[in-house]
Amino acid sequence: NNPDLYQALAYQTAAGLDDSFLIYDTSEEEETSLSYEIHNSNKRIHVEKLNLNGTREEILDRIDSIARKIKESIQVAISNAA
């Protein structure tokens, strides 16, 4: 996953963003979230695991949960920029 982290950091730096998200599919029951704070910067990379097993509704609920995290990150960025 390190190449993915470096690529996410490169994209977010080029775009002038403080946060980026990587989303991986998983079959694990427990979905874990990680956040990496980049030393000496305001950059964070959030890693989400999305379990794609289950009913359509269950999967959509999981997607919605990740979307809410992304939306919250955007709202924080907008309020910090104001």
PDB file of N, CA and C in Angstrom:
ATOM      1  N   ASN A   1       0.811  -1.218   0.000  1.00  0.00           N
ATOM      2  CA  ASN A   1       0.000   0.000   0.000  1.00  0.00           C
ATOM      3  C   ASN A   1       0.844   1.268   0.000  1.00  0.00           C
ATOM      4  N   ASN A   2       2.132   1.147   0.284  1.00  0.00           N
ATOM      5  CA  ASN A   2       2.957   2.348   0.302  1.00  0.00           C
ATOM      6  C   ASN A   2       2.936   3.117  -1.011  1.00  0.00           C
ATOM      7  N   PRO A   3       3.008   2.441  -2.181  1.00  0.00           N
ATOM      8  CA  PRO A   3       2.929   3.218  -3.424  1.00  0.00           C
ATOM      9  C   PRO A   3       1.619   4.000  -3.525  1.00  0.00           C
ATOM     10  N   ASP A   4       0.522   3.425  -3.031  1.00  0.00           N
ATOM     11  CA  ASP A   4      -0.756   4.138  -3.051  1.00  0.00           C
ATOM     12  C   ASP A   4      -0.708   5.374  -2.162  1.00  0.00           C
ATOM     13  N   LEU A   5      -0.077   5.251  -0.996  1.00  0.00           N
ATOM     14  CA  LEU A   5       0.037   6.391  -0.083  1.00  0.00           C
ATOM     15  C   LEU A   5       0.855   7.510  -0.720  1.00  0.00           C
ATOM     16  N   TYR A   6       1.957   7.139  -1.337  1.00  0.00           N
ATOM     17  CA  TYR A   6       2.799   8.147  -1.990  1.00  0.00           C
ATOM     18  C   TYR A   6       2.059   8.815  -3.146  1.00  0.00           C
ATOM     19  N   GLN A   7       1.312   8.039  -3.901  1.00  0.00           N
ATOM     20  CA  GLN A   7       0.561   8.597  -5.011  1.00  0.00           C
ATOM     21  C   GLN A   7      -0.534   9.535  -4.504  1.00  0.00           C
ATOM     22  N   ALA A   8      -1.235   9.128  -3.449  1.00  0.00           N
ATOM     23  CA  ALA A   8      -2.267   9.990  -2.868  1.00  0.00           C
ATOM     24  C   ALA A   8      -1.654  11.294  -2.378  1.00  0.00           C
ATOM     25  N   LEU A   9      -0.496  11.204  -1.729  1.00  0.00           N
ATOM     26  CA  LEU A   9       0.182  12.407  -1.246  1.00  0.00           C
ATOM     27  C   LEU A   9       0.591  13.304  -2.402  1.00  0.00           C
ATOM     28  N   ALA A  10       1.085  12.723  -3.478  1.00  0.00           N
ATOM     29  CA  ALA A  10       1.482  13.526  -4.647  1.00  0.00           C
ATOM     30  C   ALA A  10       0.279  14.252  -5.243  1.00  0.00           C
ATOM     31  N   TYR A  11      -0.846  13.543  -5.390  1.00  0.00           N
ATOM     32  CA  TYR A  11      -2.044  14.167  -5.947  1.00  0.00           C
ATOM     33  C   TYR A  11      -2.583  15.267  -5.043  1.00  0.00           C
ATOM     34  N   GLN A  12      -2.636  14.994  -3.743  1.00  0.00           N
ATOM     35  CA  GLN A  12      -3.211  16.009  -2.856  1.00  0.00           C
ATOM     36  C   GLN A  12      -2.290  17.218  -2.751  1.00  0.00           C
ATOM     37  N   THR A  13      -0.989  17.011  -2.816  1.00  0.00           N
ATOM     38  CA  THR A  13      -0.051  18.136  -2.801  1.00  0.00           C
ATOM     39  C   THR A  13      -0.223  18.971  -4.062  1.00  0.00           C
ATOM     40  N   ALA A  14      -0.300  18.312  -5.209  1.00  0.00           N
ATOM     41  CA  ALA A  14      -0.475  19.031  -6.476  1.00  0.00           C
ATOM     42  C   ALA A  14      -1.786  19.806  -6.501  1.00  0.00           C
ATOM     43  N   ALA A  15      -2.808  19.270  -5.862  1.00  0.00           N
ATOM     44  CA  ALA A  15      -4.120  19.924  -5.839  1.00  0.00           C
ATOM     45  C   ALA A  15      -4.258  20.920  -4.693  1.00  0.00           C
ATOM     46  N   GLY A  16      -3.262  20.981  -3.821  1.00  0.00           N
ATOM     47  CA  GLY A  16      -3.325  21.913  -2.693  1.00  0.00           C
ATOM     48  C   GLY A  16      -4.312  21.494  -1.622  1.00  0.00           C
ATOM     49  N   LEU A  17      -4.516  20.195  -1.456  1.00  0.00           N
ATOM     50  CA  LEU A  17      -5.464  19.684  -0.469  1.00  0.00           C
ATOM     51  C   LEU A  17      -4.743  19.175   0.766  1.00  0.00           C
ATOM     52  N   ASP A  18      -5.392  19.286   1.916  1.00  0.00           N
ATOM     53  CA  ASP A  18      -4.821  18.770   3.158  1.00  0.00           C
ATOM     54  C   ASP A  18      -5.179  17.307   3.392  1.00  0.00           C
ATOM     55  N   ASP A  19      -6.298  16.860   2.846  1.00  0.00           N
ATOM     56  CA  ASP A  19      -6.769  15.503   3.085  1.00  0.00           C
ATOM     57  C   ASP A  19      -6.994  14.759   1.781  1.00  0.00           C
ATOM     58  N   SER A  20      -6.725  13.469   1.819  1.00  0.00           N
ATOM     59  CA  SER A  20      -7.086  12.595   0.709  1.00  0.00           C
ATOM     60  C   SER A  20      -7.594  11.281   1.286  1.00  0.00           C
ATOM     61  N   PHE A  21      -8.307  10.541   0.464  1.00  0.00           N
ATOM     62  CA  PHE A  21      -8.899   9.280   0.886  1.00  0.00           C
ATOM     63  C   PHE A  21      -8.511   8.175  -0.084  1.00  0.00           C
ATOM     64  N   LEU A  22      -8.110   7.047   0.464  1.00  0.00           N
ATOM     65  CA  LEU A  22      -7.914   5.825  -0.299  1.00  0.00           C
ATOM     66  C   LEU A  22      -8.978   4.846   0.173  1.00  0.00           C
ATOM     67  N   ILE A  23      -9.655   4.213  -0.762  1.00  0.00           N
ATOM     68  CA  ILE A  23     -10.714   3.265  -0.415  1.00  0.00           C
ATOM     69  C   ILE A  23     -10.368   1.926  -1.053  1.00  0.00           C
ATOM     70  N   TYR A  24     -10.266   0.915  -0.202  1.00  0.00           N
ATOM     71  CA  TYR A  24      -9.940  -0.431  -0.658  1.00  0.00           C
ATOM     72  C   TYR A  24     -11.118  -1.351  -0.396  1.00  0.00           C
ATOM     73  N   ASP A  25     -11.331  -2.284  -1.319  1.00  0.00           N
ATOM     74  CA  ASP A  25     -12.370  -3.280  -1.078  1.00  0.00           C
ATOM     75  C   ASP A  25     -11.810  -4.379  -0.174  1.00  0.00           C
ATOM     76  N   THR A  26     -12.684  -4.977   0.584  1.00  0.00           N
ATOM     77  CA  THR A  26     -12.282  -6.039   1.507  1.00  0.00           C
ATOM     78  C   THR A  26     -13.439  -7.010   1.680  1.00  0.00           C
ATOM     79  N   SER A  27     -13.111  -8.200   2.101  1.00  0.00           N
ATOM     80  CA  SER A  27     -14.156  -9.164   2.440  1.00  0.00           C
ATOM     81  C   SER A  27     -14.200  -9.385   3.945  1.00  0.00           C
ATOM     82  N   GLU A  28     -13.396  -8.627   4.673  1.00  0.00           N
ATOM     83  CA  GLU A  28     -13.356  -8.745   6.126  1.00  0.00           C
ATOM     84  C   GLU A  28     -14.637  -8.200   6.728  1.00  0.00           C
ATOM     85  N   GLU A  29     -15.089  -8.835   7.776  1.00  0.00           N
ATOM     86  CA  GLU A  29     -16.301  -8.373   8.456  1.00  0.00           C
ATOM     87  C   GLU A  29     -16.081  -7.019   9.119  1.00  0.00           C
ATOM     88  N   GLU A  30     -14.932  -6.868   9.753  1.00  0.00           N
ATOM     89  CA  GLU A  30     -14.641  -5.618  10.445  1.00  0.00           C
ATOM     90  C   GLU A  30     -13.958  -4.649   9.490  1.00  0.00           C
ATOM     91  N   GLU A  31     -14.598  -3.530   9.269  1.00  0.00           N
ATOM     92  CA  GLU A  31     -14.026  -2.505   8.413  1.00  0.00           C
ATOM     93  C   GLU A  31     -13.207  -1.570   9.295  1.00  0.00           C
ATOM     94  N   THR A  32     -11.966  -1.390   8.945  1.00  0.00           N
ATOM     95  CA  THR A  32     -11.103  -0.532   9.740  1.00  0.00           C
ATOM     96  C   THR A  32     -10.763   0.721   8.956  1.00  0.00           C
ATOM     97  N   SER A  33     -10.601   1.787   9.673  1.00  0.00           N
ATOM     98  CA  SER A  33     -10.195   3.050   9.086  1.00  0.00           C
ATOM     99  C   SER A  33      -8.869   3.444   9.702  1.00  0.00           C
ATOM    100  N   LEU A  34      -8.000   3.967   8.872  1.00  0.00           N
ATOM    101  CA  LEU A  34      -6.706   4.463   9.333  1.00  0.00           C
ATOM    102  C   LEU A  34      -6.521   5.872   8.817  1.00  0.00           C
ATOM    103  N   SER A  35      -5.776   6.665   9.544  1.00  0.00           N
ATOM    104  CA  SER A  35      -5.388   7.982   9.056  1.00  0.00           C
ATOM    105  C   SER A  35      -3.901   8.153   9.293  1.00  0.00           C
ATOM    106  N   TYR A  36      -3.233   8.625   8.269  1.00  0.00           N
ATOM    107  CA  TYR A  36      -1.801   8.903   8.362  1.00  0.00           C
ATOM    108  C   TYR A  36      -1.601  10.408   8.349  1.00  0.00           C
ATOM    109  N   GLU A  37      -0.938  10.910   9.376  1.00  0.00           N
ATOM    110  CA  GLU A  37      -0.580  12.330   9.428  1.00  0.00           C
ATOM    111  C   GLU A  37       0.832  12.444   8.877  1.00  0.00           C
ATOM    112  N   ILE A  38       1.014  13.287   7.898  1.00  0.00           N
ATOM    113  CA  ILE A  38       2.317  13.434   7.262  1.00  0.00           C
ATOM    114  C   ILE A  38       3.145  14.417   8.078  1.00  0.00           C
ATOM    115  N   HIS A  39       4.283  13.951   8.544  1.00  0.00           N
ATOM    116  CA  HIS A  39       5.171  14.721   9.412  1.00  0.00           C
ATOM    117  C   HIS A  39       5.549  16.057   8.779  1.00  0.00           C
ATOM    118  N   ASN A  40       5.530  17.120   9.591  1.00  0.00           N
ATOM    119  CA  ASN A  40       5.900  18.478   9.178  1.00  0.00           C
ATOM    120  C   ASN A  40       5.026  19.029   8.058  1.00  0.00           C
ATOM    121  N   SER A  41       3.775  18.643   8.047  1.00  0.00           N
ATOM    122  CA  SER A  41       2.835  19.188   7.057  1.00  0.00           C
ATOM    123  C   SER A  41       1.434  19.129   7.655  1.00  0.00           C
ATOM    124  N   ASN A  42       0.499  19.706   6.938  1.00  0.00           N
ATOM    125  CA  ASN A  42      -0.908  19.619   7.338  1.00  0.00           C
ATOM    126  C   ASN A  42      -1.622  18.516   6.579  1.00  0.00           C
ATOM    127  N   LYS A  43      -0.882  17.612   6.001  1.00  0.00           N
ATOM    128  CA  LYS A  43      -1.460  16.586   5.137  1.00  0.00           C
ATOM    129  C   LYS A  43      -1.877  15.355   5.929  1.00  0.00           C
ATOM    130  N   ARG A  44      -3.049  14.807   5.558  1.00  0.00           N
ATOM    131  CA  ARG A  44      -3.547  13.567   6.130  1.00  0.00           C
ATOM    132  C   ARG A  44      -4.057  12.682   5.000  1.00  0.00           C
ATOM    133  N   ILE A  45      -3.763  11.407   5.118  1.00  0.00           N
ATOM    134  CA  ILE A  45      -4.292  10.433   4.169  1.00  0.00           C
ATOM    135  C   ILE A  45      -5.164   9.464   4.963  1.00  0.00           C
ATOM    136  N   HIS A  46      -6.415   9.394   4.581  1.00  0.00           N
ATOM    137  CA  HIS A  46      -7.380   8.528   5.252  1.00  0.00           C
ATOM    138  C   HIS A  46      -7.555   7.265   4.416  1.00  0.00           C
ATOM    139  N   VAL A  47      -7.441   6.118   5.064  1.00  0.00           N
ATOM    140  CA  VAL A  47      -7.587   4.838   4.381  1.00  0.00           C
ATOM    141  C   VAL A  47      -8.844   4.165   4.902  1.00  0.00           C
ATOM    142  N   GLU A  48      -9.751   3.886   3.993  1.00  0.00           N
ATOM    143  CA  GLU A  48     -11.016   3.240   4.333  1.00  0.00           C
ATOM    144  C   GLU A  48     -11.077   1.872   3.671  1.00  0.00           C
ATOM    145  N   LYS A  49     -11.592   0.890   4.394  1.00  0.00           N
ATOM    146  CA  LYS A  49     -11.837  -0.430   3.821  1.00  0.00           C
ATOM    147  C   LYS A  49     -13.339  -0.602   3.658  1.00  0.00           C
ATOM    148  N   LEU A  50     -13.740  -0.972   2.468  1.00  0.00           N
ATOM    149  CA  LEU A  50     -15.152  -1.132   2.139  1.00  0.00           C
ATOM    150  C   LEU A  50     -15.458  -2.601   1.904  1.00  0.00           C
ATOM    151  N   ASN A  51     -16.251  -3.184   2.792  1.00  0.00           N
ATOM    152  CA  ASN A  51     -16.669  -4.575   2.658  1.00  0.00           C
ATOM    153  C   ASN A  51     -17.758  -4.644   1.592  1.00  0.00           C
ATOM    154  N   LEU A  52     -17.469  -5.392   0.532  1.00  0.00           N
ATOM    155  CA  LEU A  52     -18.413  -5.491  -0.576  1.00  0.00           C
ATOM    156  C   LEU A  52     -19.288  -6.747  -0.500  1.00  0.00           C
ATOM    157  N   ASN A  53     -19.283  -7.412   0.650  1.00  0.00           N
ATOM    158  CA  ASN A  53     -20.160  -8.557   0.863  1.00  0.00           C
ATOM    159  C   ASN A  53     -21.457  -8.076   1.495  1.00  0.00           C
ATOM    160  N   GLY A  54     -22.534  -8.766   1.213  1.00  0.00           N
ATOM    161  CA  GLY A  54     -23.815  -8.429   1.824  1.00  0.00           C
ATOM    162  C   GLY A  54     -24.835  -8.020   0.784  1.00  0.00           C
ATOM    163  N   THR A  55     -25.939  -7.544   1.282  1.00  0.00           N
ATOM    164  CA  THR A  55     -27.008  -7.113   0.390  1.00  0.00           C
ATOM    165  C   THR A  55     -26.662  -5.768  -0.231  1.00  0.00           C
ATOM    166  N   ARG A  56     -27.388  -5.440  -1.263  1.00  0.00           N
ATOM    167  CA  ARG A  56     -27.197  -4.145  -1.928  1.00  0.00           C
ATOM    168  C   ARG A  56     -27.348  -3.005  -0.923  1.00  0.00           C
ATOM    169  N   GLU A  57     -28.345  -3.094  -0.074  1.00  0.00           N
ATOM    170  CA  GLU A  57     -28.603  -2.047   0.916  1.00  0.00           C
ATOM    171  C   GLU A  57     -27.456  -1.928   1.914  1.00  0.00           C
ATOM    172  N   GLU A  58     -26.917  -3.066   2.360  1.00  0.00           N
ATOM    173  CA  GLU A  58     -25.797  -3.039   3.300  1.00  0.00           C
ATOM    174  C   GLU A  58     -24.571  -2.380   2.676  1.00  0.00           C
ATOM    175  N   ILE A  59     -24.301  -2.725   1.440  1.00  0.00           N
ATOM    176  CA  ILE A  59     -23.148  -2.135   0.749  1.00  0.00           C
ATOM    177  C   ILE A  59     -23.356  -0.642   0.554  1.00  0.00           C
ATOM    178  N   LEU A  60     -24.549  -0.241   0.155  1.00  0.00           N
ATOM    179  CA  LEU A  60     -24.833   1.188  -0.028  1.00  0.00           C
ATOM    180  C   LEU A  60     -24.731   1.953   1.285  1.00  0.00           C
ATOM    181  N   ASP A  61     -25.127   1.339   2.393  1.00  0.00           N
ATOM    182  CA  ASP A  61     -24.974   1.970   3.709  1.00  0.00           C
ATOM    183  C   ASP A  61     -23.501   2.200   4.024  1.00  0.00           C
ATOM    184  N   ARG A  62     -22.662   1.223   3.695  1.00  0.00           N
ATOM    185  CA  ARG A  62     -21.220   1.374   3.943  1.00  0.00           C
ATOM    186  C   ARG A  62     -20.631   2.478   3.071  1.00  0.00           C
ATOM    187  N   ILE A  63     -21.075   2.535   1.823  1.00  0.00           N
ATOM    188  CA  ILE A  63     -20.610   3.597   0.929  1.00  0.00           C
ATOM    189  C   ILE A  63     -21.044   4.954   1.462  1.00  0.00           C
ATOM    190  N   ASP A  64     -22.265   5.029   1.936  1.00  0.00           N
ATOM    191  CA  ASP A  64     -22.784   6.280   2.490  1.00  0.00           C
ATOM    192  C   ASP A  64     -21.972   6.720   3.703  1.00  0.00           C
ATOM    193  N   SER A  65     -21.554   5.778   4.525  1.00  0.00           N
ATOM    194  CA  SER A  65     -20.740   6.102   5.698  1.00  0.00           C
ATOM    195  C   SER A  65     -19.407   6.723   5.289  1.00  0.00           C
ATOM    196  N   ILE A  66     -18.779   6.153   4.276  1.00  0.00           N
ATOM    197  CA  ILE A  66     -17.510   6.721   3.788  1.00  0.00           C
ATOM    198  C   ILE A  66     -17.754   8.082   3.152  1.00  0.00           C
ATOM    199  N   ALA A  67     -18.833   8.226   2.412  1.00  0.00           N
ATOM    200  CA  ALA A  67     -19.160   9.510   1.786  1.00  0.00           C
ATOM    201  C   ALA A  67     -19.353  10.596   2.839  1.00  0.00           C
ATOM    202  N   ARG A  68     -19.964  10.254   3.970  1.00  0.00           N
ATOM    203  CA  ARG A  68     -20.138  11.234   5.051  1.00  0.00           C
ATOM    204  C   ARG A  68     -18.787  11.685   5.598  1.00  0.00           C
ATOM    205  N   LYS A  69     -17.845  10.757   5.728  1.00  0.00           N
ATOM    206  CA  LYS A  69     -16.505  11.124   6.205  1.00  0.00           C
ATOM    207  C   LYS A  69     -15.825  12.079   5.232  1.00  0.00           C
ATOM    208  N   ILE A  70     -15.975  11.813   3.944  1.00  0.00           N
ATOM    209  CA  ILE A  70     -15.382  12.690   2.937  1.00  0.00           C
ATOM    210  C   ILE A  70     -16.042  14.064   2.986  1.00  0.00           C
ATOM    211  N   LYS A  71     -17.366  14.093   3.116  1.00  0.00           N
ATOM    212  CA  LYS A  71     -18.092  15.359   3.195  1.00  0.00           C
ATOM    213  C   LYS A  71     -17.658  16.159   4.420  1.00  0.00           C
ATOM    214  N   GLU A  72     -17.501  15.490   5.557  1.00  0.00           N
ATOM    215  CA  GLU A  72     -17.048  16.177   6.773  1.00  0.00           C
ATOM    216  C   GLU A  72     -15.658  16.768   6.563  1.00  0.00           C
ATOM    217  N   SER A  73     -14.801  16.042   5.890  1.00  0.00           N
ATOM    218  CA  SER A  73     -13.445  16.536   5.614  1.00  0.00           C
ATOM    219  C   SER A  73     -13.493  17.789   4.746  1.00  0.00           C
ATOM    220  N   ILE A  74     -14.376  17.777   3.749  1.00  0.00           N
ATOM    221  CA  ILE A  74     -14.512  18.942   2.876  1.00  0.00           C
ATOM    222  C   ILE A  74     -15.049  20.133   3.659  1.00  0.00           C
ATOM    223  N   GLN A  75     -16.042  19.903   4.523  1.00  0.00           N
ATOM    224  CA  GLN A  75     -16.609  20.990   5.318  1.00  0.00           C
ATOM    225  C   GLN A  75     -15.577  21.597   6.244  1.00  0.00           C
ATOM    226  N   VAL A  76     -14.720  20.781   6.838  1.00  0.00           N
ATOM    227  CA  VAL A  76     -13.657  21.287   7.696  1.00  0.00           C
ATOM    228  C   VAL A  76     -12.678  22.132   6.876  1.00  0.00           C
ATOM    229  N   ALA A  77     -12.316  21.653   5.693  1.00  0.00           N
ATOM    230  CA  ALA A  77     -11.397  22.388   4.834  1.00  0.00           C
ATOM    231  C   ALA A  77     -11.976  23.742   4.429  1.00  0.00           C
ATOM    232  N   ILE A  78     -13.268  23.775   4.125  1.00  0.00           N
ATOM    233  CA  ILE A  78     -13.911  25.029   3.728  1.00  0.00           C
ATOM    234  C   ILE A  78     -13.939  26.002   4.911  1.00  0.00           C
ATOM    235  N   SER A  79     -14.278  25.504   6.089  1.00  0.00           N
ATOM    236  CA  SER A  79     -14.342  26.394   7.264  1.00  0.00           C
ATOM    237  C   SER A  79     -12.954  26.897   7.649  1.00  0.00           C
ATOM    238  N   ASN A  80     -11.927  26.065   7.473  1.00  0.00           N
ATOM    239  CA  ASN A  80     -10.563  26.504   7.782  1.00  0.00           C
ATOM    240  C   ASN A  80     -10.061  27.540   6.772  1.00  0.00           C
ATOM    241  N   ALA A  81     -10.565  27.469   5.546  1.00  0.00           N
ATOM    242  CA  ALA A  81     -10.113  28.404   4.513  1.00  0.00           C
ATOM    243  C   ALA A  81     -10.793  29.768   4.660  1.00  0.00           C
ATOM    244  N   ALA A  82     -11.920  29.797   5.360  1.00  0.00           N
ATOM    245  CA  ALA A  82     -12.661  31.061   5.498  1.00  0.00           C
ATOM    246  C   ALA A  82     -12.043  31.994   6.507  1.00  0.00           C
TER     247      ALA A  82
END
